[in-house]
mmCIF file of C-alpha atoms and ligand atoms in Angstrom:
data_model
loop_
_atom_site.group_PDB
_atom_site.id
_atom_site.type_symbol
_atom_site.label_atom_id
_atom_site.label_comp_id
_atom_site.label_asym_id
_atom_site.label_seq_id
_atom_site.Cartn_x
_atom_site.Cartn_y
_atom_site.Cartn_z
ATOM 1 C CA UNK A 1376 -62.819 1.047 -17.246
ATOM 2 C CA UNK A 1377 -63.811 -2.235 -15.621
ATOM 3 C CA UNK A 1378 -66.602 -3.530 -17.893
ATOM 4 C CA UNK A 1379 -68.821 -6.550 -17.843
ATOM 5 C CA UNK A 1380 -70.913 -7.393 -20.455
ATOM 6 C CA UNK A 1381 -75.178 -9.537 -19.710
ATOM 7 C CA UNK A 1382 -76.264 -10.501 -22.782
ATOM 8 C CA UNK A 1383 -78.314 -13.659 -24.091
ATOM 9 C CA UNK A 1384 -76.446 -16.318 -26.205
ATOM 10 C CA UNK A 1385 -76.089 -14.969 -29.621
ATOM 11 C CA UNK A 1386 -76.208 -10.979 -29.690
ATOM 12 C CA UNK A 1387 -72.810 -11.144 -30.306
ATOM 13 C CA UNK A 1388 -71.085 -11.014 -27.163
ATOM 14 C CA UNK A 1389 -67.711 -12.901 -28.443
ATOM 15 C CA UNK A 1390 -67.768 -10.131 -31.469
ATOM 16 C CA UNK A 1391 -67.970 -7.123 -29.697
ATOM 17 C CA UNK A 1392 -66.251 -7.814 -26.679
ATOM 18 C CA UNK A 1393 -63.491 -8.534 -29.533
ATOM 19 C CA UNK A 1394 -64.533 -4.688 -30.261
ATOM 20 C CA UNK A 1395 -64.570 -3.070 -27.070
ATOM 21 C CA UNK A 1396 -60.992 -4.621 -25.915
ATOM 22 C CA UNK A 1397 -59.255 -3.588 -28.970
ATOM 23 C CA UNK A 1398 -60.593 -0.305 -28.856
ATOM 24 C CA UNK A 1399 -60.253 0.748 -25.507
ATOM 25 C CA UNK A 1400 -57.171 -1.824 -25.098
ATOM 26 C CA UNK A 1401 -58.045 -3.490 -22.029
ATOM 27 C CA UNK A 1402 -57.577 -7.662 -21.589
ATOM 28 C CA UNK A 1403 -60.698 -9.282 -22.597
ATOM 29 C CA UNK A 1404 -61.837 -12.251 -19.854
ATOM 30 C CA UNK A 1405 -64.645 -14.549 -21.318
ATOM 31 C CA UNK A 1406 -65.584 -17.310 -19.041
ATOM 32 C CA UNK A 1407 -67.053 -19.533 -22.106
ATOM 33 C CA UNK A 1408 -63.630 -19.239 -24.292
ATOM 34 C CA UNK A 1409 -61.727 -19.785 -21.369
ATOM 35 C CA UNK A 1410 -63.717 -23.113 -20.300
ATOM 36 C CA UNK A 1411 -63.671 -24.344 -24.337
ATOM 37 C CA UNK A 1412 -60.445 -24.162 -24.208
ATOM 38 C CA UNK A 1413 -59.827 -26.436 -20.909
ATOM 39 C CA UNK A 1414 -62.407 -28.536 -22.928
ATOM 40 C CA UNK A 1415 -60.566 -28.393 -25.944
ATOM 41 C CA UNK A 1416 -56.539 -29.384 -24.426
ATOM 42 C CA UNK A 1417 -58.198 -32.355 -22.313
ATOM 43 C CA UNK A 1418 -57.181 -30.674 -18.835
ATOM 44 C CA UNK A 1419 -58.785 -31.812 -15.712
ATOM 45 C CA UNK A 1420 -60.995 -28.689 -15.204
ATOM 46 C CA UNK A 1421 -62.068 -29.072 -18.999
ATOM 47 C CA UNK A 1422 -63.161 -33.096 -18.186
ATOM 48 C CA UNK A 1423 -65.513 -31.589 -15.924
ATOM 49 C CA UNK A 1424 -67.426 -28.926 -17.229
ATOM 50 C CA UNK A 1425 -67.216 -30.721 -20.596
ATOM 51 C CA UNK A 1426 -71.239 -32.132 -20.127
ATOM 52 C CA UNK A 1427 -72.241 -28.985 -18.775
ATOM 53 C CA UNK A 1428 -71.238 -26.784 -21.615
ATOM 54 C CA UNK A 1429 -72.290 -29.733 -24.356
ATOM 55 C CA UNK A 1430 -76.095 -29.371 -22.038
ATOM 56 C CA UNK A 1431 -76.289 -25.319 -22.150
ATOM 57 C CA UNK A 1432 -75.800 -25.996 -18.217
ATOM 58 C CA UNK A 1433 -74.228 -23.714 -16.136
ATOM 59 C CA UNK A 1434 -70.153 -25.092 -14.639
ATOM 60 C CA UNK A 1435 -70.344 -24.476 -10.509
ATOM 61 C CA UNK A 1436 -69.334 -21.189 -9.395
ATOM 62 C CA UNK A 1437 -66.690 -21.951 -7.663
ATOM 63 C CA UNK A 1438 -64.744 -23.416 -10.870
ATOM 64 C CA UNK A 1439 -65.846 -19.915 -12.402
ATOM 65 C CA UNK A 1440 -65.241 -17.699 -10.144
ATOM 66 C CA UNK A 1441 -61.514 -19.386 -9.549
ATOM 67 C CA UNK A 1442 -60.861 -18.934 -12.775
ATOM 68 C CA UNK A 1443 -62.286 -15.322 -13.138
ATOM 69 C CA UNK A 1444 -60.100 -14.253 -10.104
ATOM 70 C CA UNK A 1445 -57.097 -15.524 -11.512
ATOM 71 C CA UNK A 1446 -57.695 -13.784 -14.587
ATOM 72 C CA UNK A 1447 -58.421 -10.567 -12.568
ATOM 73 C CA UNK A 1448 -55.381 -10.506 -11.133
ATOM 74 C CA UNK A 1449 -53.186 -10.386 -14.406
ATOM 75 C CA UNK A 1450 -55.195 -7.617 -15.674
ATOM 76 C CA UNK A 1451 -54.491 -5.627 -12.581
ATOM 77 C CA UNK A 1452 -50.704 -6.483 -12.713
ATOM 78 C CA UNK A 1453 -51.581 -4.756 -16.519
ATOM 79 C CA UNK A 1454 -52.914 -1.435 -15.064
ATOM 80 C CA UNK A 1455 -56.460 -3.233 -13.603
ATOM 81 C CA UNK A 1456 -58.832 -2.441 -16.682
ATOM 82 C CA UNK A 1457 -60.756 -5.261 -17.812
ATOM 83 C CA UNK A 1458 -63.845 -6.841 -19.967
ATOM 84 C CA UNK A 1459 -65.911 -9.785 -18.499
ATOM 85 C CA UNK A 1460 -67.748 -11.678 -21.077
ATOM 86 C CA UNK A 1461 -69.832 -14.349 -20.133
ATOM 87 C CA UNK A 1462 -69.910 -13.491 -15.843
ATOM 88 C CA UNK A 1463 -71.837 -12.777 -14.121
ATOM 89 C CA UNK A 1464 -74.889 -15.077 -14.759
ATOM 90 C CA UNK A 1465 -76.915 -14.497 -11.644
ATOM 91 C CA UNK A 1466 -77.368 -13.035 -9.024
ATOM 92 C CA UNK A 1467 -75.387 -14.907 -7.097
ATOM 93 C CA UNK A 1468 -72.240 -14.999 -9.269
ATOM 94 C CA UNK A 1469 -73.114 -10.728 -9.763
ATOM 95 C CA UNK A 1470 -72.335 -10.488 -5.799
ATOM 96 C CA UNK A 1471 -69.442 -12.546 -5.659
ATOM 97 C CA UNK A 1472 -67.803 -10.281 -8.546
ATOM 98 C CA UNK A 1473 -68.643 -7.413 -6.652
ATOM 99 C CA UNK A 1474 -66.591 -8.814 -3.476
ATOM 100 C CA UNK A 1475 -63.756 -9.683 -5.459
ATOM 101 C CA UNK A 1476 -63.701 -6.400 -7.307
ATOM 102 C CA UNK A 1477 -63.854 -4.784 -3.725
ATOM 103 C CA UNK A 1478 -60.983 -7.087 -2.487
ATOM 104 C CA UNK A 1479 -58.275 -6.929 -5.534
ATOM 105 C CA UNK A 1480 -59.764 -2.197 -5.755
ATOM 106 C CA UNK A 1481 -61.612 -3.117 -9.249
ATOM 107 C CA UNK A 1482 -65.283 -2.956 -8.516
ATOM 108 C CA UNK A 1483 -67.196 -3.354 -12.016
ATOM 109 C CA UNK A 1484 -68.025 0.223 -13.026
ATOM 110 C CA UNK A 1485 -69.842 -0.515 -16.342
ATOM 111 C CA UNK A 1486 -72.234 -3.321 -16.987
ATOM 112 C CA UNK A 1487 -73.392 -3.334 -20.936
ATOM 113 C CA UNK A 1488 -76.513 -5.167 -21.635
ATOM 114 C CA UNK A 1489 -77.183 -6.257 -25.245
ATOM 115 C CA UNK A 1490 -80.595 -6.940 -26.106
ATOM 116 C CA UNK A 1491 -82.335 -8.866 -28.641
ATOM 117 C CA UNK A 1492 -85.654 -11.027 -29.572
ATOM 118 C CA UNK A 1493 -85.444 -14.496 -28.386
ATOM 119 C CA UNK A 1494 -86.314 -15.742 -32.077
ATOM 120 C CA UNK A 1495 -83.687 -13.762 -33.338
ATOM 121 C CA UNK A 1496 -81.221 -15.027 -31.180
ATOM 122 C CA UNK A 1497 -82.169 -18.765 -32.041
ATOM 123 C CA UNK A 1498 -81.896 -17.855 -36.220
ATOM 124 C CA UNK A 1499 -78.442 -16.545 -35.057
ATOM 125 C CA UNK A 1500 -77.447 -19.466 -32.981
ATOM 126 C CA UNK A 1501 -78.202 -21.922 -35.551
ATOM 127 C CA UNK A 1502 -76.516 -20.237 -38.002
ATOM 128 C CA UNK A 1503 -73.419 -20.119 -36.249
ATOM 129 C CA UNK A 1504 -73.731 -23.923 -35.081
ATOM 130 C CA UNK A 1505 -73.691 -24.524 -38.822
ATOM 131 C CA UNK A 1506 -70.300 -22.886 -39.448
ATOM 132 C CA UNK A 1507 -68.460 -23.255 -36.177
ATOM 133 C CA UNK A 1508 -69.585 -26.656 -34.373
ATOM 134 C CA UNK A 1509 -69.902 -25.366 -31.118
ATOM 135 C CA UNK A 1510 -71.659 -28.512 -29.314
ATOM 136 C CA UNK A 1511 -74.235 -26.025 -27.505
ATOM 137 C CA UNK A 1512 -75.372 -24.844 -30.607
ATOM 138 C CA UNK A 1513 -78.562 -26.957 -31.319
ATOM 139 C CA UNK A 1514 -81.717 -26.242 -31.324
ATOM 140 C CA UNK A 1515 -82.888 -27.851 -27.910
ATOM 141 C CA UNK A 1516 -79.519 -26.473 -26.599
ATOM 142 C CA UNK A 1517 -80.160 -23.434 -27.365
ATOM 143 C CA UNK A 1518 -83.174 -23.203 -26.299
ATOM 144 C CA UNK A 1519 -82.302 -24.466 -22.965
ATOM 145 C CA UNK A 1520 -79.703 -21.973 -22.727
ATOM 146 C CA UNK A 1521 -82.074 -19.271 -23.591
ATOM 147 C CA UNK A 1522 -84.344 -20.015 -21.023
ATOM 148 C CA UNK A 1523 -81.810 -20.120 -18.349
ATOM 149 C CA UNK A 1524 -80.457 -16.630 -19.405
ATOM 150 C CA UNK A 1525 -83.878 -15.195 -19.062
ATOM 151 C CA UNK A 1526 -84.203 -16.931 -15.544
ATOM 152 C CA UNK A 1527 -81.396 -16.600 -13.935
ATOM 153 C CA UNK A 1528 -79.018 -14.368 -16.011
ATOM 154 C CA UNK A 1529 -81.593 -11.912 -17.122
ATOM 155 C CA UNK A 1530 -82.883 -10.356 -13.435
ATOM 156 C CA UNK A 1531 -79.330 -9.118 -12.506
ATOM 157 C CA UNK A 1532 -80.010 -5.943 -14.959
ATOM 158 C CA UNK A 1533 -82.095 -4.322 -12.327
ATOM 159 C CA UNK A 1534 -79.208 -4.670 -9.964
ATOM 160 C CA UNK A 1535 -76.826 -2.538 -11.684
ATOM 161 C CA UNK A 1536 -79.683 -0.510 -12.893
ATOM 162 C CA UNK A 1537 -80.168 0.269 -9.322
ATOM 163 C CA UNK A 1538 -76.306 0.774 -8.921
ATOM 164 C CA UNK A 1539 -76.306 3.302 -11.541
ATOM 165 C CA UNK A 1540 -73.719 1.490 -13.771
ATOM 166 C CA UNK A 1541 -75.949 0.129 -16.154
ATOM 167 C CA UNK A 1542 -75.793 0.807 -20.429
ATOM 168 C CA UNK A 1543 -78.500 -0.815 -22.574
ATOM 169 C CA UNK A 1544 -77.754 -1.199 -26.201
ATOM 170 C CA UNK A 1545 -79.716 -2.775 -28.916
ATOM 171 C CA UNK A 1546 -78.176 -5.418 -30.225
ATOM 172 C CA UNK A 1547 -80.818 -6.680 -33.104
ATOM 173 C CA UNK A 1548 -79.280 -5.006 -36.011
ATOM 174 C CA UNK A 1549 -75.775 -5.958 -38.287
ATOM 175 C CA UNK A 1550 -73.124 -6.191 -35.860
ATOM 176 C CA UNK A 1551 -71.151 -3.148 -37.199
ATOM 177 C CA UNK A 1552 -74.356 -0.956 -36.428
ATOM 178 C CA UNK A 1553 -74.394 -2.666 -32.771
ATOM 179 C CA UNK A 1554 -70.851 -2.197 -32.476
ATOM 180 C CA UNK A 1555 -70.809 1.568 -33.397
ATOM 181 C CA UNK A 1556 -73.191 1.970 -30.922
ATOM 182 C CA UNK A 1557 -71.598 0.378 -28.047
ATOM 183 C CA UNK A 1558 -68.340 2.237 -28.737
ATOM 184 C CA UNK A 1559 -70.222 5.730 -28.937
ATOM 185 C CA UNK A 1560 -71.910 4.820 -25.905
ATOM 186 C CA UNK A 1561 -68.968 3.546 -23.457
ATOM 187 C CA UNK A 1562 -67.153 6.845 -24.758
ATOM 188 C CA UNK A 1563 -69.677 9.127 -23.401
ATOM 189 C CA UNK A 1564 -69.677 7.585 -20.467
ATOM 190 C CA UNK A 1565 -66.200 6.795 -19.897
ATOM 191 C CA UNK A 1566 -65.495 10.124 -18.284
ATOM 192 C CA UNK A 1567 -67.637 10.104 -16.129
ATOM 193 C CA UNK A 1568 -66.858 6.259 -14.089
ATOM 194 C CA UNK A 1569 -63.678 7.744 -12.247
ATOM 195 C CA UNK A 1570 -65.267 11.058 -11.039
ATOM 196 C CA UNK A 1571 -68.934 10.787 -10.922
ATOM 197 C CA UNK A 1572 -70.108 9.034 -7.652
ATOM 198 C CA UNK A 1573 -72.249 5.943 -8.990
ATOM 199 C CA UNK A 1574 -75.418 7.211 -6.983
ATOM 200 C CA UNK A 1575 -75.476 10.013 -9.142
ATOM 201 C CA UNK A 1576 -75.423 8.301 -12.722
ATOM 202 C CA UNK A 1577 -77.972 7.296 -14.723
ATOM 203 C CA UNK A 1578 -79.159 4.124 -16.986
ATOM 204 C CA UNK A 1579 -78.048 5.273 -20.425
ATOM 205 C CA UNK A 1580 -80.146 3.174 -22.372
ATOM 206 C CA UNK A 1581 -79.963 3.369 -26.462
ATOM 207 C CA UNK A 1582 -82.619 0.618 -26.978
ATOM 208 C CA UNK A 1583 -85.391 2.648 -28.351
ATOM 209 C CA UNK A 1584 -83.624 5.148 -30.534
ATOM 210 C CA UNK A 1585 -84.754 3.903 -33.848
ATOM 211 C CA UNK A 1586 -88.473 4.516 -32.641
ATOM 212 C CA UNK A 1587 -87.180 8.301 -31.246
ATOM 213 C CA UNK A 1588 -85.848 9.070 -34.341
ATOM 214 C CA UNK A 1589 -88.811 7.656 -36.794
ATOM 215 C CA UNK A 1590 -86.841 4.993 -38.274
ATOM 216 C CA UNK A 1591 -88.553 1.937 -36.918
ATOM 217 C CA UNK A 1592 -92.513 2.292 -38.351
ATOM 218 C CA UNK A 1593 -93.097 5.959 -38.917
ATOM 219 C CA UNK A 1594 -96.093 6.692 -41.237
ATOM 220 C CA UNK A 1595 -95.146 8.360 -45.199
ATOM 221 C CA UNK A 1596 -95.162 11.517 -45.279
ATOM 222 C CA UNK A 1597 -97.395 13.244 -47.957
ATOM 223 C CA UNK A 1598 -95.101 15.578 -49.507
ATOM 224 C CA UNK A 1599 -96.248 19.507 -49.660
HETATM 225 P P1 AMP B 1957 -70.684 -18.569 -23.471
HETATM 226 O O1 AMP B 1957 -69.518 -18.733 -24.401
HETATM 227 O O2 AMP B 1957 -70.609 -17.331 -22.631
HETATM 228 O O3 AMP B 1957 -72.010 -18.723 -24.184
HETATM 229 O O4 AMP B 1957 -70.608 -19.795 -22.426
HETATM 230 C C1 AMP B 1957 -70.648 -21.134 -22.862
HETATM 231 C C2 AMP B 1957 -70.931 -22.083 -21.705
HETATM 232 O O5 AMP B 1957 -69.890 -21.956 -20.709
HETATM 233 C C3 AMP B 1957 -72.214 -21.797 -20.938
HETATM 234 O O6 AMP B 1957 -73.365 -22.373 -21.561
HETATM 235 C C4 AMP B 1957 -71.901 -22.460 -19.597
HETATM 236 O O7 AMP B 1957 -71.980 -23.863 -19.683
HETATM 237 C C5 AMP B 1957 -70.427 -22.100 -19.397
HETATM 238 N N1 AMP B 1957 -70.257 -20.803 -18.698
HETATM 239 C C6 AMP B 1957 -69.694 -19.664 -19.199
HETATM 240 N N2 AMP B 1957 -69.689 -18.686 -18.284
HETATM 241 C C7 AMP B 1957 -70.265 -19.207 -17.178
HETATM 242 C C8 AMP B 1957 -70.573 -18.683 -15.877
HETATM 243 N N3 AMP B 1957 -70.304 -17.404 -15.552
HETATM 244 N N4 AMP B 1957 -71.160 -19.501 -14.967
HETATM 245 C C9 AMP B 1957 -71.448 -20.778 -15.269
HETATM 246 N N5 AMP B 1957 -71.208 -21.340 -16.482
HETATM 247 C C10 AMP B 1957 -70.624 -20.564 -17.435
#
């Protein structure tokens, strides 16, 4: 599978992309680690996105998409499956993967959105800026980065709607729940990425199943 993962800052893209590697063993590439860490050992690379990533701002695309590449080509010398966390982030960046995918024979074939409520996401963030430090995790940071996401990241889920790759999964709940679903979802359709032309496929999208199913506000029944 060659996977790529849209989802707003905190719905727990680190954690389940964690998930979804191990499982399915394929390298996991996620832009943001890989920048911290330039940040982190002082390189030159990490002296210059270092403001952008403390702002919630995005690094040029070139720097990204450099870096994305390289990583692209180790996972093909490993067999060419891969996870992207983190990239695309518009539309922009979503085209450019597509022409390297085409150039190295790995086109994306799955793109997983997680969803969840913006106020949500900020209870999460906060939290986690709490116990890990991460610099862009303050309140006006976040914020920021939230309303870049829903910009500029957000619109490119039509595209691979359209492209017939696309899997929606809610991502509100505990993260075991989100991860059992992403896993049960990315198994069904894991058959089907190799042999089904991706004109034919479908959105598969899992975001409303607790209303389906009555578990969201259904009314008591009266028993008898
Ligand atoms: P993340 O860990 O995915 O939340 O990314 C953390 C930060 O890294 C972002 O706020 C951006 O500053 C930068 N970053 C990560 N991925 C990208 C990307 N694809 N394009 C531009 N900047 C990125």
């Amino acid at each position: 599978m060659q996977l790529l993962m849209i989802a707003p800052p905190g719905a727990g893209k680190g954690t389940q992309g964690r998930l979804i590697a191990d499982h399915f063993h394929i390298p996991l590439i996620a832009t943001g680690d890989l920048l911290r860490d330039h940040v982190a050992r002082g390189t030159e690379l990490g002296r210059a996105v270092r403001s952008s990533l403390d702002r919630g701002e995005l690094v040029p695309d070139e720097i990204v998409l450099d870096m994305v590449r390289e990583a692209l080509i180790a996972a093909e010398a490993a067999g060419g499956e891969y996870l992207l966390d983190g990239v695309p982030r518009t539309l922009e960046q979503a085209r450019a993967m597509y022409t390297i995918g085409v150039q190295l024979g790995m086109i994306p074939n799955i793109a997983l959105h997680l969803k969840a409520d913006d106020a949500e996401l900020v209870r999460r963030l906060l939290a986690r800026g709490d116990d890990e430090r991460r610099t862009d995790d303050t309140e006006e940071v976040i914020r920021r980065r939230l309303k870049l996401y829903h910009s500029v990241t957000e619109p490119i889920v039509a595209w691979y709607g359209r492209r017939g790759i696309l899997v929606c999964v809610d991502a509100m709940g505990p993260a075991e729940q989100v991860g059992r679903d992403i896993l049960a979802a990315l198994e069904a359709m894991r058959p089907t990425v190799d042999y089904v032309p991706e004109q034919l496929r479908r959105t598969i999208d899992l975001t409303g199943l607790d209303t389906a199913f009555g578990h969201a506000t259904a009314a008591p029944t009266t028993p008898g």
